[in-house]
Coordinates of C-alpha atoms in Angstrom, one line a residue:
M7 CA 37.2 3.4 -0.3
L8 CA 34.2 3.0 1.6
N9 CA 34.1 0.1 4.5
D10 CA 32.2 -2.6 3.8
Q11 CA 29.0 -3.7 6.0
C12 CA 26.9 -6.7 5.9
Y13 CA 23.5 -5.8 4.1
W14 CA 20.8 -8.4 4.5
G15 CA 23.4 -11.1 4.6
R16 CA 25.5 -9.7 1.6
L17 CA 28.8 -7.3 1.5
L18 CA 27.7 -4.1 0.3
P19 CA 29.4 -0.5 0.1
V20 CA 28.5 1.6 3.1
K21 CA 26.2 4.0 2.0
S22 CA 26.9 7.6 1.5
D23 CA 25.0 10.6 3.3
K24 CA 23.1 11.3 0.2
T25 CA 21.4 7.6 0.1
L26 CA 20.0 7.8 3.7
I27 CA 16.5 8.4 4.5
S28 CA 15.9 10.1 7.5
A29 CA 13.3 9.2 10.4
S30 CA 11.0 12.1 9.3
Q31 CA 11.2 10.7 5.6
M32 CA 10.5 7.6 6.6
S33 CA 7.4 8.3 8.7
I34 CA 5.8 10.2 6.2
M35 CA 6.3 7.6 3.5
T36 CA 4.5 5.1 5.7
I37 CA 2.2 7.2 6.8
I38 CA 0.8 7.9 2.8
T39 CA 1.5 4.2 2.1
I40 CA -1.2 3.3 4.5
A41 CA -3.4 6.3 4.6
G42 CA -5.3 8.8 1.9
L43 CA -7.9 11.1 1.5
R44 CA -9.5 9.6 -1.3
G45 CA -11.4 6.8 0.1
L46 CA -12.7 8.9 3.0
P47 CA -16.2 9.9 1.7
A48 CA -17.4 6.2 1.8
M49 CA -16.8 6.1 5.3
A50 CA -18.1 9.7 5.9
V51 CA -21.6 9.2 4.8
L52 CA -22.0 6.8 7.9
G53 CA -21.4 9.2 10.1
W54 CA -20.6 8.5 13.6
Q55 CA -20.6 4.6 12.7
S56 CA -17.5 5.1 10.9
I57 CA -15.2 5.6 14.2
I58 CA -16.4 1.9 15.6
L59 CA -15.7 0.7 11.8
Y60 CA -11.8 2.3 12.0
L61 CA -11.7 1.2 15.6
I62 CA -12.2 -2.7 15.0
P63 CA -9.8 -3.4 12.3
A64 CA -7.1 -1.1 14.0
V65 CA -7.0 -3.3 16.8
M66 CA -7.4 -6.4 15.2
F67 CA -5.4 -6.0 12.3
F68 CA -3.7 -2.8 12.2
I69 CA -1.9 -3.1 15.6
P70 CA -0.7 -6.6 15.1
T71 CA 0.5 -5.5 12.1
A72 CA 2.4 -2.3 13.5
L73 CA 3.9 -3.8 16.4
I74 CA 4.8 -7.2 14.6
S75 CA 6.5 -5.0 11.6
A76 CA 8.4 -3.4 14.4
E77 CA 10.1 -6.2 16.0
L78 CA 10.6 -8.1 12.7
G79 CA 12.0 -4.8 11.2
S80 CA 13.9 -4.1 14.5
T81 CA 15.9 -8.0 13.9
Y82 CA 16.2 -8.3 10.1
Q83 CA 17.5 -5.9 7.7
G84 CA 14.5 -6.2 5.1
G85 CA 11.0 -6.5 4.5
V86 CA 8.3 -9.3 4.2
Y87 CA 10.8 -11.5 2.0
Q88 CA 13.2 -11.7 4.7
W89 CA 10.6 -12.3 7.1
V90 CA 8.8 -15.1 6.1
K91 CA 12.3 -16.5 4.6
E92 CA 13.9 -17.0 7.9
G93 CA 10.5 -18.0 9.6
L94 CA 8.8 -20.3 7.1
G95 CA 11.5 -21.1 4.6
E96 CA 12.6 -19.2 1.3
R97 CA 9.7 -20.8 -0.7
W98 CA 7.6 -19.0 1.4
G99 CA 9.3 -16.1 1.4
F100 CA 9.2 -16.0 -2.2
T101 CA 5.7 -16.7 -2.0
A102 CA 4.4 -14.0 0.3
I103 CA 6.7 -11.1 -1.5
W104 CA 5.2 -12.0 -4.6
M105 CA 2.1 -12.0 -3.3
Q106 CA 2.8 -8.3 -2.2
W107 CA 3.9 -7.5 -5.3
I108 CA 1.5 -8.8 -7.7
H109 CA -1.6 -6.8 -5.8
N110 CA 0.0 -3.9 -6.4
V111 CA 1.3 -4.1 -10.3
V112 CA -2.7 -4.3 -10.5
W113 CA -3.7 -1.4 -8.2
Y114 CA -1.4 1.1 -9.7
P115 CA -3.5 1.6 -13.1
A116 CA -6.7 2.1 -11.0
Q117 CA -5.0 4.6 -8.6
L118 CA -3.8 6.7 -11.8
A119 CA -6.9 6.6 -13.3
F120 CA -8.2 8.3 -10.4
V121 CA -5.2 10.7 -10.6
A122 CA -6.4 11.5 -14.3
G123 CA -9.8 11.9 -13.6
A124 CA -9.0 14.9 -10.7
L125 CA -6.6 16.4 -12.7
S126 CA -9.2 17.0 -16.0
S127 CA -12.3 18.1 -13.2
I128 CA -9.6 20.6 -11.3
F129 CA -8.6 22.2 -14.6
G130 CA -12.3 22.2 -16.2
L131 CA -12.4 19.7 -18.8
G132 CA -14.1 16.9 -17.1
G133 CA -15.1 15.4 -20.4
L134 CA -11.6 14.0 -20.5
S135 CA -11.9 11.6 -17.9
D136 CA -14.0 9.8 -20.3
S137 CA -11.4 9.6 -23.0
G138 CA -9.5 6.2 -22.6
A139 CA -6.8 7.7 -24.5
Y140 CA -6.1 10.7 -22.4
V141 CA -6.3 8.3 -19.3
T142 CA -3.6 5.9 -20.7
T143 CA -1.6 8.5 -21.2
V144 CA -1.4 9.8 -17.8
I145 CA -1.1 6.5 -16.5
I146 CA 1.7 5.4 -18.4
M147 CA 3.8 9.1 -17.9
V148 CA 3.2 9.0 -14.1
F149 CA 4.1 5.4 -13.7
W150 CA 7.1 6.0 -16.0
W151 CA 8.0 9.0 -14.4
A152 CA 8.0 7.0 -10.9
I153 CA 10.0 4.3 -11.9
W154 CA 12.6 6.8 -13.3
L155 CA 12.5 8.3 -9.8
T156 CA 13.3 4.7 -8.2
L157 CA 16.1 4.0 -10.8
K158 CA 17.8 7.1 -9.6
G159 CA 18.7 5.1 -6.8
G160 CA 20.0 6.5 -3.4
N161 CA 17.0 8.6 -1.7
L162 CA 15.6 10.5 -4.4
F163 CA 12.4 8.4 -4.3
A164 CA 12.4 8.9 -0.7
R165 CA 12.6 12.6 -0.6
V166 CA 10.0 12.8 -3.5
A167 CA 7.6 10.6 -2.0
S168 CA 7.9 12.3 1.5
V169 CA 7.4 15.8 0.2
A170 CA 4.4 15.1 -1.8
G171 CA 3.2 13.2 1.0
L172 CA 3.2 16.1 3.1
V173 CA 1.6 18.2 0.8
G174 CA -0.7 15.9 -0.7
T175 CA -1.8 13.9 2.2
I176 CA -0.9 15.3 5.8
I177 CA -1.3 19.0 5.0
P178 CA -4.9 18.7 3.2
A179 CA -5.9 16.5 6.6
G180 CA -4.6 18.6 8.9
L181 CA -6.5 21.6 7.1
L182 CA -9.7 19.8 7.3
V183 CA -9.5 19.5 10.7
I184 CA -8.8 23.1 11.0
L185 CA -11.6 24.1 8.4
G186 CA -14.3 21.6 10.3
V187 CA -13.4 24.0 13.6
A188 CA -14.0 26.9 12.0
W189 CA -17.2 25.4 10.5
L190 CA -18.3 24.6 13.8
L191 CA -17.8 28.2 15.5
S192 CA -19.0 30.1 13.1
G193 CA -22.1 28.4 13.4
Q194 CA -23.0 27.2 10.0
H195 CA -25.2 24.2 9.2
V196 CA -23.8 20.2 10.6
S197 CA -25.4 17.7 7.8
S198 CA -27.6 15.2 8.9
T199 CA -24.9 12.5 7.6
L200 CA -23.7 13.1 11.0
T201 CA -26.3 14.7 13.1
A202 CA -28.7 11.5 12.2
S203 CA -26.2 8.9 12.4
S204 CA -26.2 6.4 15.0
A205 CA -22.7 5.4 17.3
L206 CA -22.8 1.7 17.1
P207 CA -23.3 0.1 13.4
N208 CA -26.0 -2.7 12.7
F209 CA -23.4 -6.1 12.8
T210 CA -26.8 -8.2 11.9
N211 CA -26.1 -6.5 8.6
I212 CA -23.8 -8.1 6.3
A213 CA -23.0 -4.8 4.7
A214 CA -21.6 -3.4 8.1
I215 CA -19.6 -6.5 8.3
A216 CA -18.3 -5.8 4.8
L217 CA -17.1 -2.3 5.8
V218 CA -15.1 -3.9 8.7
V219 CA -13.3 -6.0 6.4
Q220 CA -12.8 -3.3 3.7
N221 CA -11.3 -1.1 6.3
V222 CA -8.7 -4.1 7.4
L223 CA -7.3 -3.8 4.1
A224 CA -7.3 0.2 4.3
F225 CA -4.8 -0.6 7.0
G226 CA -2.6 -2.5 5.3
G227 CA 0.8 -1.2 4.1
M228 CA 2.7 -0.9 7.5
E229 CA 5.0 -3.3 6.1
V230 CA 5.7 -2.3 2.7
N231 CA 8.5 0.3 3.7
A232 CA 10.2 -2.0 6.1
V233 CA 12.8 -3.0 3.3
H234 CA 14.2 0.2 3.6
A235 CA 14.9 0.3 7.1
Q236 CA 18.5 -0.1 6.6
Q237 CA 18.8 2.9 4.4
M238 CA 17.8 5.0 7.4
E239 CA 20.5 7.4 9.1
H240 CA 19.5 5.3 12.7
P241 CA 18.1 1.9 11.9
K242 CA 17.0 1.5 15.5
R243 CA 14.5 4.3 15.3
Y244 CA 12.5 2.2 12.8
T245 CA 10.2 1.5 15.8
R246 CA 9.7 4.6 16.4
V247 CA 8.9 5.5 12.7
I248 CA 6.1 2.3 13.5
G249 CA 4.6 4.4 16.4
V250 CA 4.2 7.7 14.4
A251 CA 2.6 6.1 11.1
F252 CA 0.2 4.0 13.3
V253 CA -1.1 7.6 15.1
G254 CA -0.6 9.6 11.9
A255 CA -2.8 6.9 9.7
L256 CA -5.5 6.5 12.2
A257 CA -5.8 10.3 13.1
I258 CA -6.1 11.0 9.3
F259 CA -8.6 8.0 8.9
I260 CA -11.0 9.2 11.8
I261 CA -11.0 13.0 12.0
P262 CA -11.2 14.1 8.8
T263 CA -13.8 11.4 8.0
L264 CA -16.1 12.8 10.7
V265 CA -15.2 16.6 9.3
L266 CA -16.7 15.2 5.9
A267 CA -19.5 13.8 7.3
M268 CA -20.4 17.4 9.1
V269 CA -20.3 19.1 5.5
L270 CA -21.3 16.6 3.0
P271 CA -25.1 15.0 2.0
K272 CA -25.6 11.1 2.0
D273 CA -25.9 11.4 -1.8
V274 CA -22.3 12.8 -2.5
N275 CA -20.7 11.5 -5.2
L276 CA -17.9 9.1 -3.5
S277 CA -15.0 9.7 -5.8
D278 CA -14.7 13.4 -5.5
G279 CA -16.4 13.8 -2.4
T280 CA -13.5 15.1 -0.6
V281 CA -12.7 17.9 -2.7
I282 CA -16.6 18.9 -2.9
A283 CA -15.8 19.3 0.8
F284 CA -13.1 21.5 0.2
Q285 CA -15.1 23.6 -2.2
T286 CA -18.2 24.1 -0.2
M287 CA -16.1 25.1 3.5
F288 CA -14.0 27.6 1.3
S289 CA -16.6 29.2 -0.4
T290 CA -18.4 29.4 2.9
F291 CA -15.1 30.9 3.9
H292 CA -14.6 33.2 0.5
M293 CA -11.6 31.7 -0.5
G294 CA -13.3 29.4 -3.2
F295 CA -10.3 29.1 -5.3
M296 CA -8.7 27.1 -2.6
G297 CA -11.0 24.0 -3.5
N298 CA -9.0 23.5 -6.6
V299 CA -5.9 23.9 -5.1
M300 CA -6.5 21.6 -2.8
G301 CA -7.9 19.1 -5.2
L302 CA -4.5 19.4 -7.1
A303 CA -2.8 18.5 -3.6
I304 CA -4.9 15.3 -2.9
V305 CA -3.5 14.4 -6.8
F306 CA 0.0 15.1 -5.7
G307 CA -1.0 12.6 -2.6
A308 CA -1.9 9.8 -4.5
I309 CA 1.3 9.9 -6.8
A310 CA 3.2 9.8 -3.8
S311 CA 1.7 6.9 -2.7
I312 CA 2.5 5.1 -5.8
V313 CA 6.1 6.4 -5.5
S314 CA 6.0 4.8 -1.9
W315 CA 4.5 1.3 -3.4
I316 CA 6.9 0.7 -6.1
S317 CA 10.1 0.5 -4.0
G318 CA 9.7 -1.7 -1.2
P319 CA 7.5 -4.7 -3.1
S320 CA 10.0 -4.6 -6.1
R321 CA 13.2 -4.2 -4.0
G322 CA 12.1 -7.3 -1.6
L323 CA 11.5 -9.2 -4.9
Y324 CA 14.9 -8.3 -5.6
D325 CA 16.4 -9.9 -2.9
A326 CA 14.6 -13.3 -3.6
A327 CA 16.1 -12.9 -7.2
E328 CA 19.5 -12.9 -5.3
D329 CA 18.9 -15.7 -3.7
G330 CA 18.4 -17.3 -7.0
C331 CA 14.8 -17.7 -6.2
L332 CA 14.0 -16.0 -10.0
P333 CA 15.7 -16.2 -13.0
S334 CA 18.9 -13.9 -13.5
Y335 CA 17.2 -11.0 -15.4
F336 CA 15.0 -10.1 -12.5
K337 CA 18.1 -9.4 -10.4
T338 CA 19.7 -7.0 -12.9
T339 CA 20.7 -3.4 -11.7
N340 CA 21.5 -0.6 -13.4
R341 CA 24.8 1.6 -12.1
N342 CA 22.9 3.4 -9.3
G343 CA 22.4 -0.2 -8.2
A344 CA 18.4 -0.1 -8.6
Q345 CA 16.8 -3.2 -9.5
S346 CA 16.1 -2.3 -13.0
G347 CA 15.0 -5.4 -14.5
I348 CA 11.9 -5.9 -11.8
L349 CA 10.9 -2.2 -12.6
I350 CA 11.3 -2.8 -16.2
I351 CA 9.0 -5.7 -16.3
M352 CA 6.4 -3.5 -14.0
G353 CA 6.6 -0.7 -16.2
M354 CA 5.7 -3.0 -19.2
I355 CA 2.9 -4.9 -17.1
V356 CA 1.2 -1.1 -16.3
T357 CA 1.5 0.1 -19.6
L358 CA -0.5 -2.9 -21.1
L359 CA -2.8 -2.9 -18.2
A360 CA -3.4 0.7 -19.1
F361 CA -4.3 0.3 -22.4
L362 CA -7.3 -1.6 -21.4
Y363 CA -8.9 2.1 -21.0
V364 CA -8.7 2.7 -24.9
I365 CA -9.6 -1.1 -25.6
F366 CA -12.4 -0.8 -23.1
P367 CA -13.2 2.7 -22.5
S368 CA -17.0 2.2 -20.6
S369 CA -16.0 -0.7 -18.7
V370 CA -12.4 -1.0 -17.8
S371 CA -12.9 1.3 -14.3
M372 CA -15.5 -1.9 -13.2
V373 CA -12.8 -4.4 -14.4
F374 CA -10.3 -3.4 -12.3
S375 CA -12.1 -2.5 -9.5
L376 CA -13.3 -6.3 -9.5
L377 CA -9.7 -7.5 -10.4
I378 CA -8.3 -5.3 -7.8
G379 CA -11.0 -6.6 -5.3
M380 CA -9.5 -10.2 -6.0
A381 CA -6.1 -9.3 -6.3
V382 CA -6.7 -8.6 -2.5
A383 CA -7.5 -11.8 -1.3
L384 CA -3.7 -12.5 -2.3
Y385 CA -2.2 -9.5 -0.5
V386 CA -4.3 -11.2 3.2
M387 CA -2.7 -14.4 2.2
M388 CA 0.7 -12.4 2.2
Y389 CA 0.1 -10.9 6.0
M390 CA -1.1 -14.4 7.3
L391 CA 2.4 -15.6 6.3
M392 CA 4.0 -13.0 7.8
F393 CA 2.0 -13.2 10.8
A394 CA 2.5 -17.1 10.9
A395 CA 6.6 -16.3 10.5
S396 CA 6.6 -14.0 13.4
I397 CA 5.1 -16.5 15.4
N398 CA 7.7 -19.2 14.9
L399 CA 10.6 -17.1 14.9
R400 CA 9.7 -15.9 18.6
R401 CA 9.1 -20.0 19.2
L402 CA 12.8 -20.3 17.7
H403 CA 14.2 -17.5 19.6
K404 CA 14.9 -15.8 16.3
T405 CA 13.4 -12.3 17.0
G406 CA 12.6 -10.3 19.9
N407 CA 15.8 -10.5 21.6
D408 CA 17.6 -7.1 20.7
G409 CA 15.7 -3.9 19.5
Y410 CA 12.2 -4.1 19.7
R411 CA 10.2 -6.7 21.5
A412 CA 6.5 -6.8 20.5
P413 CA 4.0 -7.4 23.1
A414 CA 1.7 -10.6 23.4
L415 CA 3.4 -11.2 20.2
Y416 CA 1.3 -14.7 19.8
A417 CA -2.5 -13.2 20.8
M418 CA -1.7 -10.4 18.0
A419 CA -0.4 -12.7 15.7
V420 CA -3.4 -14.8 15.8
M421 CA -5.8 -12.2 16.1
G422 CA -4.1 -10.6 13.0
I423 CA -4.5 -14.2 11.1
V424 CA -8.2 -14.4 12.1
A425 CA -8.8 -10.7 10.8
C426 CA -7.2 -11.8 7.1
I427 CA -9.3 -15.0 7.1
C428 CA -12.1 -13.0 7.2
A429 CA -11.0 -10.6 4.5
F430 CA -9.9 -13.4 2.4
V431 CA -13.3 -15.0 2.7
M432 CA -15.1 -11.4 1.9
T433 CA -13.3 -10.9 -1.2
F434 CA -15.5 -13.8 -2.8
I435 CA -18.5 -12.2 -2.1
P436 CA -19.6 -9.6 -4.4
A437 CA -20.0 -6.2 -3.0
A438 CA -23.2 -4.4 -2.9
G439 CA -24.3 -2.5 -5.8
Q440 CA -21.7 -5.0 -7.8
S441 CA -23.6 -5.7 -11.2
G442 CA -20.9 -6.4 -13.5
I443 CA -20.6 -10.3 -12.9
P444 CA -24.0 -12.9 -11.9
Q445 CA -24.0 -13.0 -8.1
G446 CA -23.8 -16.9 -8.5
S447 CA -20.5 -16.4 -11.0
Y448 CA -18.6 -14.2 -8.9
P449 CA -17.1 -16.8 -6.6
V450 CA -16.0 -18.9 -9.3
I451 CA -14.4 -15.9 -11.2
A452 CA -12.4 -14.4 -8.3
A453 CA -11.0 -18.4 -7.8
V454 CA -9.8 -18.0 -11.2
V455 CA -8.6 -14.9 -11.2
V456 CA -6.5 -15.4 -8.0
L457 CA -5.4 -18.7 -9.5
S458 CA -4.1 -16.5 -12.6
L459 CA -1.9 -14.3 -10.4
T460 CA -0.5 -17.0 -7.9
M461 CA 0.6 -19.0 -11.3
P462 CA 3.6 -17.3 -12.2
C463 CA 5.0 -17.2 -8.5
I464 CA 4.8 -21.3 -9.1
A465 CA 6.1 -21.2 -12.8
L466 CA 9.1 -18.4 -12.0
Y467 CA 10.3 -20.3 -8.6
R468 CA 13.5 -22.1 -9.1
S469 CA 14.1 -24.6 -5.7
P470 CA 17.3 -25.2 -4.6
R471 CA 17.6 -28.2 -6.1
R472 CA 16.7 -26.8 -9.4
R473 CA 19.3 -24.5 -8.9
A474 CA 21.9 -27.2 -7.8
K475 CA 21.0 -28.9 -11.0
E476 CA 21.9 -26.3 -13.1
K477 CA 24.8 -25.4 -11.4
R478 CA 26.0 -28.7 -12.1
M479 CA 24.9 -28.8 -15.7
H480 CA 26.9 -25.5 -16.1
A481 CA 30.2 -27.0 -14.2

């Protein structure tokens, strides 16, 4: 018989070695949850300015998120739901995990549409990316495969995500740095994208401020895998995971961005700029075939990020269901202990969203981009709740007593809240080049979308009073 242990306040069997996640697996999962190569070209066109535009949100948001997540993760065996519940109460804990979960559900189809387009380009079938049926098929197949991995339970999803993340994000990022050094040492032309750029952004321009806010969101996700900290071989090493992930993600953002700026022209296509940079450098060194190999690796990295993001938020929502916050279906599990009810709901929603590519093949990408931008408002609200909870928990001496203690927690939490408020406000301002919605209507439509994504949270929540009433009725 297995011994029992306290697990998030519940009595569950001790995990076997086959279900444990190593510190290295957790570190890679956390890095790929945050960092990726897909969005680097948008910053590379800014050259040296990109360093400042990365460092400001890193200081104002990434460092507070990393250190506070480390303290809360080493104190409570759970993620955002558990932290906010302990600090602000069950209702706010449920609200926080809902915001994290629904933001990701909207994000999945857009990320997988990129995977579909990249695959078609790699295999010389670029025309397929304009086929709604093809894009929909790829989204459905890859997402349900990721759900299947999660439903297998144990640490299978962690092993797949860590290997794919290593192949698709960390190795390509390292290779970009090596190629960049070789590019300089061999005397190749350095693009004016880098040489003609200034070190300091023009902060009188709203576009520069918008990029800082955009990068606040790029650093989001440090808290996602904290929900799996109790599955680690040595849970107290989670704080070490946070440190490795912080340094790794920042390195992946800054150094490869400068390499891309050194190679790419300013008018590069931002959607496949990273692949173009690989192809350019490998062709120069007479290894052109490696460009497509790296393109395929980047696709694996994008898929790895999907796998990493599925389990954490859905597990947090499952915890809320276990506490009675949601109807009983949401706490359905399979024989492997995976949260099958929630995962099936996710699969159904993503499948329905994927069919928008069939119904509106020419405009759905714009719709998803706008939808994700608006859903980001919910995500930063989750962070505000997390920071507020950390302040209250420290004030009540419920955290920071054992394990890791974040320095200057109050100041960092306030700084993080300020960064989130700025990001929240900017989500209601149309981005430069946005032409799908009239400028005057954009804030109204954004507010309607944010409220629509929030309403299920209000409608589904079962308060303690309601649960007690239902219990009396069934007695």
